[in-house]
Tab-separated table of C-alpha atoms and ligand atoms in Angstrom:
chain	number	residue	atom	x	y	z
A	1	UNK	CA	1.584	-7.795	-28.927
A	2	UNK	CA	3.856	-6.269	-31.243
A	3	UNK	CA	7.332	-7.874	-31.257
A	4	UNK	CA	8.980	-4.511	-31.087
A	5	UNK	CA	8.418	-2.428	-27.776
A	6	UNK	CA	9.373	1.372	-27.913
A	7	UNK	CA	7.836	2.003	-24.506
A	8	UNK	CA	8.505	-0.082	-21.719
A	9	UNK	CA	12.405	0.495	-21.656
A	10	UNK	CA	12.277	4.169	-22.070
A	11	UNK	CA	9.195	5.205	-19.616
A	12	UNK	CA	6.705	3.416	-17.660
A	13	UNK	CA	3.447	4.513	-16.067
A	14	UNK	CA	1.957	3.600	-12.880
A	15	UNK	CA	-1.816	4.088	-12.069
A	16	UNK	CA	-2.963	3.855	-8.295
A	17	UNK	CA	-6.450	3.697	-8.030
A	18	UNK	CA	-7.170	4.672	-4.429
A	19	UNK	CA	-10.363	5.466	-2.652
A	20	UNK	CA	-10.635	8.949	-3.111
A	21	UNK	CA	-7.846	9.839	-5.656
A	22	UNK	CA	-6.504	8.134	-8.709
A	23	UNK	CA	-3.056	9.012	-9.260
A	24	UNK	CA	-0.502	8.874	-12.047
A	25	UNK	CA	3.069	8.769	-12.189
A	26	UNK	CA	5.555	8.418	-15.128
A	27	UNK	CA	9.178	7.004	-14.304
A	28	UNK	CA	12.228	6.916	-16.857
A	29	UNK	CA	15.637	5.918	-16.243
A	30	UNK	CA	18.046	8.781	-15.900
A	31	UNK	CA	21.699	8.106	-15.479
A	32	UNK	CA	22.389	5.869	-12.918
A	33	UNK	CA	18.895	6.176	-11.110
A	34	UNK	CA	15.447	7.168	-12.111
A	35	UNK	CA	13.338	10.339	-12.859
A	36	UNK	CA	9.624	11.443	-12.414
A	37	UNK	CA	8.585	12.754	-15.541
A	38	UNK	CA	5.173	13.263	-14.934
A	39	UNK	CA	2.474	13.174	-12.230
A	40	UNK	CA	-1.000	14.036	-11.412
A	41	UNK	CA	-3.879	13.284	-9.248
A	42	UNK	CA	-7.472	13.665	-9.523
A	43	UNK	CA	-10.626	12.874	-7.082
A	44	UNK	CA	-12.717	10.049	-7.449
A	45	UNK	CA	-16.627	10.667	-6.500
A	46	UNK	CA	-17.262	9.179	-2.723
A	47	UNK	CA	-18.385	5.701	-3.137
A	48	UNK	CA	-17.091	4.675	-6.409
A	49	UNK	CA	-14.158	2.648	-4.894
A	50	UNK	CA	-15.071	1.346	-1.402
A	51	UNK	CA	-12.193	-0.142	0.708
A	52	UNK	CA	-10.128	-0.550	-2.181
A	53	UNK	CA	-12.342	-2.202	-4.406
A	54	UNK	CA	-14.035	-0.534	-7.747
A	55	UNK	CA	-17.631	-0.758	-7.354
A	56	UNK	CA	-18.404	2.069	-10.070
A	57	UNK	CA	-16.579	1.104	-13.227
A	58	UNK	CA	-17.803	4.381	-15.101
A	59	UNK	CA	-17.234	6.762	-12.561
A	60	UNK	CA	-13.682	5.474	-12.051
A	61	UNK	CA	-13.138	5.504	-15.849
A	62	UNK	CA	-14.192	9.186	-15.886
A	63	UNK	CA	-11.675	9.765	-13.484
A	64	UNK	CA	-8.882	8.391	-15.105
A	65	UNK	CA	-10.045	10.143	-18.328
A	66	UNK	CA	-10.015	13.526	-16.369
A	67	UNK	CA	-6.518	12.548	-14.974
A	68	UNK	CA	-5.210	12.000	-18.751
A	69	UNK	CA	-6.464	15.474	-19.348
A	70	UNK	CA	-5.079	17.345	-16.462
A	71	UNK	CA	-1.726	15.587	-15.944
A	72	UNK	CA	1.286	15.959	-18.162
A	73	UNK	CA	1.430	11.923	-18.585
A	74	UNK	CA	1.324	10.900	-22.068
A	75	UNK	CA	1.290	7.417	-22.964
A	76	UNK	CA	-1.291	4.607	-23.061
A	77	UNK	CA	0.449	1.637	-21.248
A	78	UNK	CA	-0.055	1.298	-17.312
A	79	UNK	CA	0.609	-0.663	-14.363
A	80	UNK	CA	-2.106	-0.677	-11.669
A	81	UNK	CA	-2.193	-1.985	-8.078
A	82	UNK	CA	-4.868	-3.648	-6.329
A	83	UNK	CA	-5.094	-3.438	-2.516
A	84	UNK	CA	-8.550	-4.700	-0.919
A	85	UNK	CA	-10.164	-7.770	0.902
A	86	UNK	CA	-10.121	-9.541	-2.610
A	87	UNK	CA	-6.483	-9.884	-3.105
A	88	UNK	CA	-4.489	-12.136	-0.741
A	89	UNK	CA	-0.788	-12.550	0.111
A	90	UNK	CA	0.506	-15.625	1.808
A	91	UNK	CA	3.886	-17.039	2.247
A	92	UNK	CA	3.660	-20.694	2.021
A	93	UNK	CA	6.205	-23.352	2.738
A	94	UNK	CA	5.995	-26.445	0.106
A	95	UNK	CA	8.293	-29.407	-0.349
A	96	UNK	CA	10.818	-28.459	-2.916
A	97	UNK	CA	10.056	-28.635	-6.444
A	98	UNK	CA	11.123	-26.766	-9.793
A	99	UNK	CA	9.159	-23.814	-11.192
A	100	UNK	CA	7.661	-25.373	-14.007
A	101	UNK	CA	6.185	-28.296	-11.499
A	102	UNK	CA	4.913	-25.774	-9.068
A	103	UNK	CA	2.975	-24.012	-11.838
A	104	UNK	CA	1.057	-27.022	-12.060
A	105	UNK	CA	1.051	-27.802	-8.362
A	106	UNK	CA	-0.036	-24.320	-7.152
A	107	UNK	CA	-3.643	-24.681	-8.547
A	108	UNK	CA	-3.977	-27.746	-6.300
A	109	UNK	CA	-2.211	-26.314	-2.936
A	110	UNK	CA	-3.598	-22.915	-3.132
A	111	UNK	CA	-6.833	-23.651	-1.798
A	112	UNK	CA	-5.522	-24.530	1.601
A	113	UNK	CA	-4.355	-20.963	1.853
A	114	UNK	CA	-6.776	-18.684	0.635
A	115	UNK	CA	-10.182	-17.814	1.674
A	116	UNK	CA	-11.621	-17.495	-1.727
A	117	UNK	CA	-12.350	-20.103	-4.241
A	118	UNK	CA	-9.390	-20.968	-6.174
A	119	UNK	CA	-11.819	-21.336	-9.430
A	120	UNK	CA	-12.803	-17.644	-9.012
A	121	UNK	CA	-9.299	-16.574	-8.312
A	122	UNK	CA	-6.482	-15.573	-10.429
A	123	UNK	CA	-3.356	-16.999	-8.964
A	124	UNK	CA	0.327	-16.025	-9.135
A	125	UNK	CA	3.555	-16.910	-7.035
A	126	UNK	CA	7.069	-15.824	-6.717
A	127	UNK	CA	9.695	-18.229	-5.325
A	128	UNK	CA	11.356	-16.787	-2.334
A	129	UNK	CA	13.873	-19.185	-1.389
A	130	UNK	CA	14.484	-22.791	-0.454
A	131	UNK	CA	15.810	-24.512	2.572
A	132	UNK	CA	16.584	-27.600	4.323
A	133	UNK	CA	14.679	-28.927	7.723
A	134	UNK	CA	16.328	-30.225	10.625
A	135	UNK	CA	14.972	-33.697	9.535
A	136	UNK	CA	16.416	-33.020	5.902
A	137	UNK	CA	13.567	-32.269	3.949
A	138	UNK	CA	14.094	-29.919	1.003
A	139	UNK	CA	11.378	-27.171	1.298
A	140	UNK	CA	10.907	-24.119	-0.561
A	141	UNK	CA	8.943	-20.693	0.534
A	142	UNK	CA	6.345	-19.145	-1.922
A	143	UNK	CA	4.856	-16.071	-1.944
A	144	UNK	CA	1.260	-16.891	-3.244
A	145	UNK	CA	-0.974	-14.168	-4.795
A	146	UNK	CA	-4.608	-14.882	-5.038
A	147	UNK	CA	-7.083	-12.350	-6.523
A	148	UNK	CA	-10.642	-12.271	-7.046
A	149	UNK	CA	-11.349	-12.531	-10.882
A	150	UNK	CA	-14.259	-10.127	-10.618
A	151	UNK	CA	-12.305	-7.473	-8.946
A	152	UNK	CA	-9.622	-7.653	-11.397
A	153	UNK	CA	-12.285	-7.644	-14.018
A	154	UNK	CA	-13.761	-4.428	-12.633
A	155	UNK	CA	-10.169	-2.813	-12.518
A	156	UNK	CA	-9.350	-3.895	-15.929
A	157	UNK	CA	-12.624	-2.455	-17.259
A	158	UNK	CA	-12.143	0.843	-15.274
A	159	UNK	CA	-8.574	1.156	-17.056
A	160	UNK	CA	-9.444	0.108	-20.577
A	161	UNK	CA	-12.620	2.297	-20.578
A	162	UNK	CA	-10.671	5.094	-20.275
A	163	UNK	CA	-8.460	3.804	-23.578
A	164	UNK	CA	-5.633	2.786	-21.829
A	165	UNK	CA	-3.618	-0.426	-22.133
A	166	UNK	CA	-3.077	-2.502	-18.929
A	167	UNK	CA	0.481	-3.875	-19.081
A	168	UNK	CA	0.889	-5.059	-15.469
A	169	UNK	CA	-1.415	-5.849	-12.458
A	170	UNK	CA	0.846	-5.682	-9.225
A	171	UNK	CA	-0.079	-5.925	-5.441
A	172	UNK	CA	-0.111	-2.261	-4.051
A	173	UNK	CA	2.006	-3.074	-1.402
A	174	UNK	CA	4.656	-4.778	-3.515
A	175	UNK	CA	4.746	-1.325	-5.335
A	176	UNK	CA	5.046	0.585	-2.126
A	177	UNK	CA	8.008	-1.424	-1.140
A	178	UNK	CA	9.569	-0.948	-4.222
A	179	UNK	CA	8.987	2.920	-4.198
A	180	UNK	CA	10.353	3.189	-0.407
A	181	UNK	CA	12.876	0.557	-0.374
A	182	UNK	CA	14.030	0.147	-3.784
A	183	UNK	CA	14.037	-2.900	-6.145
A	184	UNK	CA	17.640	-4.209	-6.200
A	185	UNK	CA	18.245	-7.298	-4.463
A	186	UNK	CA	20.390	-6.180	-1.187
A	187	UNK	CA	17.465	-3.804	-0.390
A	188	UNK	CA	17.905	-3.487	3.226
A	189	UNK	CA	21.117	-4.945	3.380
A	190	UNK	CA	21.744	-2.668	6.568
A	191	UNK	CA	19.019	-4.582	8.328
A	192	UNK	CA	20.412	-7.539	10.616
A	193	UNK	CA	19.342	-11.090	9.700
A	194	UNK	CA	16.521	-11.569	12.026
A	195	UNK	CA	14.992	-8.478	11.746
A	196	UNK	CA	12.114	-7.202	9.664
A	197	UNK	CA	10.595	-4.074	8.831
A	198	UNK	CA	6.616	-2.812	8.690
A	199	UNK	CA	5.338	-0.752	6.218
A	200	UNK	CA	2.054	1.142	6.683
A	201	UNK	CA	0.304	3.156	4.186
A	202	UNK	CA	-2.695	4.823	5.537
A	203	UNK	CA	-4.941	6.150	2.744
A	204	UNK	CA	-8.579	7.200	3.014
A	205	UNK	CA	-10.438	3.981	2.707
A	206	UNK	CA	-7.748	1.605	3.252
A	207	UNK	CA	-4.461	0.651	5.337
A	208	UNK	CA	-1.957	-1.449	3.874
A	209	UNK	CA	0.105	-3.056	6.366
A	210	UNK	CA	3.046	-5.265	5.111
A	211	UNK	CA	6.027	-6.938	6.453
A	212	UNK	CA	9.491	-7.032	4.745
A	213	UNK	CA	12.062	-9.178	5.599
A	214	UNK	CA	15.525	-8.997	3.596
A	215	UNK	CA	14.019	-7.081	1.005
A	216	UNK	CA	10.931	-9.183	-0.009
A	217	UNK	CA	7.350	-8.338	1.481
A	218	UNK	CA	6.311	-11.570	3.070
A	219	UNK	CA	3.022	-10.409	4.536
A	220	UNK	CA	0.299	-8.040	3.759
A	221	UNK	CA	-3.055	-7.385	5.396
A	222	UNK	CA	-5.548	-4.737	4.187
A	223	UNK	CA	-7.597	-2.857	7.100
A	224	UNK	CA	-10.462	-0.593	6.623
A	225	UNK	CA	-9.142	1.189	9.510
A	226	UNK	CA	-7.886	4.485	7.751
A	227	UNK	CA	-8.318	8.104	7.260
A	228	UNK	CA	-11.803	8.193	6.482
A	229	UNK	CA	-12.616	6.210	10.042
A	230	UNK	CA	-10.619	8.888	11.790
A	231	UNK	CA	-12.696	11.668	10.069
A	232	UNK	CA	-16.039	9.781	10.509
A	233	UNK	CA	-15.341	9.392	14.088
A	234	UNK	CA	-14.948	13.119	14.449
A	235	UNK	CA	-18.171	13.628	12.493
A	236	UNK	CA	-20.110	11.404	14.891
A	237	UNK	CA	-18.853	12.927	18.086
A	238	UNK	CA	-19.347	16.535	17.072
A	239	UNK	CA	-22.327	16.056	14.902
A	240	UNK	CA	-20.840	17.566	11.906
A	241	UNK	CA	-20.656	16.935	8.216
A	242	UNK	CA	-17.716	14.548	6.721
A	243	UNK	CA	-16.088	17.461	5.386
A	244	UNK	CA	-16.261	19.468	8.183
A	245	UNK	CA	-14.834	16.967	10.091
A	246	UNK	CA	-12.073	16.249	7.603
A	247	UNK	CA	-11.059	19.946	7.767
A	248	UNK	CA	-10.819	19.677	11.421
A	249	UNK	CA	-8.958	16.402	11.539
A	250	UNK	CA	-6.014	18.097	9.378
A	251	UNK	CA	-5.904	21.061	11.298
A	252	UNK	CA	-5.981	19.960	14.826
A	253	UNK	CA	-4.504	16.356	14.679
A	254	UNK	CA	-3.279	14.382	17.659
A	255	UNK	CA	-1.382	16.291	20.472
A	256	UNK	CA	2.342	15.373	21.157
A	257	UNK	CA	2.189	11.928	22.925
A	258	UNK	CA	4.427	12.824	25.557
A	259	UNK	CA	3.909	16.300	26.437
A	260	UNK	CA	-0.027	16.317	25.704
A	261	UNK	CA	0.531	19.823	23.890
A	262	UNK	CA	-0.826	20.685	20.444
A	263	UNK	CA	-0.110	23.533	17.983
A	264	UNK	CA	-3.555	24.475	16.880
A	265	UNK	CA	-3.790	27.060	14.148
A	266	UNK	CA	-5.378	30.355	15.308
A	267	UNK	CA	-8.705	31.483	14.445
A	268	UNK	CA	-9.922	27.713	15.308
A	269	UNK	CA	-12.616	27.501	18.241
A	270	UNK	CA	-10.378	26.047	21.068
A	271	UNK	CA	-13.206	24.107	22.612
A	272	UNK	CA	-13.278	21.759	19.576
A	273	UNK	CA	-9.869	20.661	20.120
A	274	UNK	CA	-10.091	18.493	23.069
A	275	UNK	CA	-13.310	16.366	21.444
A	276	UNK	CA	-11.320	16.328	18.117
A	277	UNK	CA	-8.285	15.026	19.866
A	278	UNK	CA	-10.275	12.490	22.133
A	279	UNK	CA	-11.983	10.909	19.024
A	280	UNK	CA	-8.787	10.702	16.903
A	281	UNK	CA	-6.905	9.137	20.142
A	282	UNK	CA	-9.690	6.470	20.210
A	283	UNK	CA	-9.520	5.487	16.896
A	284	UNK	CA	-5.695	5.589	16.804
A	285	UNK	CA	-5.706	3.482	19.709
A	286	UNK	CA	-7.949	0.817	17.803
A	287	UNK	CA	-5.584	1.495	14.784
A	288	UNK	CA	-2.660	0.356	16.826
A	289	UNK	CA	-4.381	-2.658	18.370
A	290	UNK	CA	-5.181	-3.852	14.611
A	291	UNK	CA	-1.536	-3.119	13.522
A	292	UNK	CA	-0.112	-5.041	16.743
A	293	UNK	CA	-2.419	-8.039	15.612
A	294	UNK	CA	-1.123	-7.971	12.252
A	295	UNK	CA	2.604	-7.950	12.818
A	296	UNK	CA	1.983	-10.506	15.806
A	297	UNK	CA	0.554	-12.794	13.645
A	298	UNK	CA	3.232	-12.474	11.089
A	299	UNK	CA	5.852	-13.082	14.087
A	300	UNK	CA	4.006	-16.171	14.915
A	301	UNK	CA	4.513	-17.476	11.349
A	302	UNK	CA	7.941	-16.794	10.927
A	303	UNK	CA	11.026	-18.724	12.793
A	304	UNK	CA	13.723	-16.355	12.471
A	305	UNK	CA	12.455	-13.190	13.207
A	306	UNK	CA	11.204	-12.120	16.841
A	307	UNK	CA	10.758	-8.444	16.696
A	308	UNK	CA	9.677	-5.823	14.114
A	309	UNK	CA	11.975	-2.565	15.287
A	310	UNK	CA	11.439	-0.260	12.323
A	311	UNK	CA	8.292	0.990	10.822
A	312	UNK	CA	7.820	3.081	7.553
A	313	UNK	CA	4.706	4.994	7.441
A	314	UNK	CA	3.220	6.433	4.168
A	315	UNK	CA	-0.005	7.464	2.538
A	316	UNK	CA	-1.692	10.964	2.947
A	317	UNK	CA	-3.059	9.682	6.102
A	318	UNK	CA	0.207	9.601	7.555
A	319	UNK	CA	0.329	13.216	7.818
A	320	UNK	CA	-2.072	13.282	10.706
A	321	UNK	CA	-0.082	15.330	13.204
A	322	UNK	CA	1.756	13.622	15.714
A	323	UNK	CA	0.588	10.060	14.433
A	324	UNK	CA	4.290	8.993	14.117
A	325	UNK	CA	4.795	9.429	18.063
A	326	UNK	CA	1.562	7.580	18.986
A	327	UNK	CA	2.718	4.375	16.644
A	328	UNK	CA	6.145	4.645	17.923
A	329	UNK	CA	4.926	4.268	21.700
A	330	UNK	CA	1.962	1.952	20.917
A	331	UNK	CA	4.057	-0.347	18.667
A	332	UNK	CA	7.364	-0.072	20.536
A	333	UNK	CA	8.991	0.533	17.158
A	334	UNK	CA	11.160	3.043	15.590
A	335	UNK	CA	8.496	4.809	13.139
A	336	UNK	CA	9.684	6.642	10.220
A	337	UNK	CA	7.743	8.691	7.510
A	338	UNK	CA	8.737	7.056	4.261
A	339	UNK	CA	10.014	9.179	1.161
A	340	UNK	CA	9.309	7.911	-2.327
A	341	UNK	CA	11.687	10.004	-3.657
A	342	UNK	CA	14.789	8.225	-2.658
A	343	UNK	CA	15.099	6.003	-5.600
A	344	UNK	CA	12.978	8.266	-7.979
A	345	UNK	CA	14.207	11.982	-8.501
A	346	UNK	CA	11.597	14.750	-9.358
A	347	UNK	CA	12.817	18.021	-10.562
A	348	UNK	CA	11.367	21.419	-11.410
A	349	UNK	CA	7.792	21.150	-12.940
A	350	UNK	CA	7.189	17.669	-11.880
A	351	UNK	CA	8.047	18.477	-8.444
A	352	UNK	CA	5.662	21.046	-8.514
A	353	UNK	CA	3.056	18.696	-9.814
A	354	UNK	CA	3.638	16.604	-6.735
A	355	UNK	CA	3.517	19.163	-4.605
A	356	UNK	CA	1.968	18.419	-1.265
A	357	UNK	CA	1.223	14.835	-2.303
A	358	UNK	CA	4.702	13.523	-1.541
A	359	UNK	CA	3.230	11.103	0.832
A	360	UNK	CA	0.327	10.009	-1.221
A	361	UNK	CA	2.294	9.180	-4.165
A	362	UNK	CA	4.464	6.023	-3.381
A	363	UNK	CA	2.330	3.464	-4.693
A	364	UNK	CA	1.826	5.249	-8.073
A	365	UNK	CA	5.792	5.803	-8.194
A	366	UNK	CA	6.335	2.084	-7.255
A	367	UNK	CA	3.964	0.845	-9.762
A	368	UNK	CA	5.862	2.753	-12.565
A	369	UNK	CA	8.867	1.404	-11.347
A	370	UNK	CA	7.572	-1.972	-11.587
A	371	UNK	CA	6.771	-1.206	-14.976
A	372	UNK	CA	10.128	-0.494	-16.204
A	373	UNK	CA	11.501	-3.609	-15.059
A	374	UNK	CA	9.177	-5.793	-16.873
B	1	LIG	N1	-2.597	16.625	6.704
B	1	LIG	C1	-3.428	15.757	7.245
B	1	LIG	N2	-3.467	15.312	8.222
B	1	LIG	C2	-4.358	14.303	8.428
B	1	LIG	N3	-4.954	13.408	7.604
B	1	LIG	C3	-4.404	13.647	6.457
B	1	LIG	C4	-3.754	14.987	5.945
B	1	LIG	N4	-3.835	14.763	4.689
B	1	LIG	C5	-4.609	13.946	4.245
B	1	LIG	N5	-5.000	13.119	5.189
B	1	LIG	C6	-5.733	12.058	4.890
B	1	LIG	O1	-5.230	11.224	4.139
B	1	LIG	C7	-6.354	10.219	3.613
B	1	LIG	C8	-6.150	10.288	2.153
B	1	LIG	O2	-5.115	9.683	1.948
B	1	LIG	P1	-4.850	9.227	0.437
B	1	LIG	O3	-3.572	8.544	0.319
B	1	LIG	O4	-4.801	10.440	-0.319
B	1	LIG	O5	-5.899	8.183	-0.111
B	1	LIG	P2	-6.485	7.796	-1.514
B	1	LIG	O6	-5.306	6.864	-1.911
B	1	LIG	O7	-7.703	6.825	-1.040
B	1	LIG	O8	-6.494	8.917	-2.294
B	1	LIG	C9	-7.692	11.025	3.877
B	1	LIG	O9	-8.231	10.207	5.034
B	1	LIG	C10	-7.174	12.239	4.517
B	1	LIG	O10	-8.167	13.054	5.662
B	2	LIG	MG1	-6.495	10.766	-1.362
């Protein structure tokens, strides 16, 4: 509200409300780059966030409060991300019009593209570019974002309940792309025209599938095939509790996709390895089919790009042993594990706070980066 802002240009805070963790990251400009000046994560009680959607506002508020106590991040203004079935991103082609005109028109156009009632949605858009058709029509590409009002209201309530001020609501996949690929214009300038990059973020409750072309996220789909499903499959087959299965999943993982060999830690009952890997392999094959469907759908929608040859993998779920190899084979693409510390540097104490959570931190960091820009 105030006309003078002391906060946004000096540091910004991103808050990533996941399914089993809420994470906070604080980023500030340092020299020519960016520095991570604070970080933290705390667990969210099971069931409070389901498939990326907050269902128990109070439980999430308490988790955020605990995070404030336990992290070294001080500051009230935060940017959050949303990623669930109630936020939809669509790339649409419309006859060219000026921005102001589009602002009015989008209300009427949107319903054709989104599966939710426009009256129940908050709409936003970004003009990606314009072009001439072979028939000489002036067209524009618009990235339309629609988010369900009640879903957003819950997120706002959870954050404000913890005494924080929401400065920005972002689509989590946009934040991811910012963290992994940077936010300048020629983000992936090394990529040829006609190629696109897939970004796959595997968390506990959801997998976020995004396609980026010429630096712009153009496609986003949320799948519930994610880390929890892998764990549940093991629990079902071996008749274990979720926590027991979780620990086995992390220890055993998948075998090497080519050789079939695995490095299983000592002390683990060897008879468990095969059933764990068999159930993981089944789930991962489903997962590959799901990603394939999403990427194929994108490819049918776009004129220029014919293949997706590079995939960046993030989220803690990406740490599943040998997963990258399976995806590489199944998706016929080069799969690399994404590093959110390319554009933002963490030093000393903050690096320790991130610790093992490097791959889980991408969304929070990208949200904070977005907060700096606004
Ligand atoms: N070493 C590991 N191997 C396999 N899966 C892992 C490993 N570490 C974390 N995971 C999985 O990652 C998921 C949690 O991802 P995370 O990004 O923390 O999600 P959230 O944002 O919901 O907290 C869980 O399903 C967990 O089992
Ligand atoms: Mg987690």
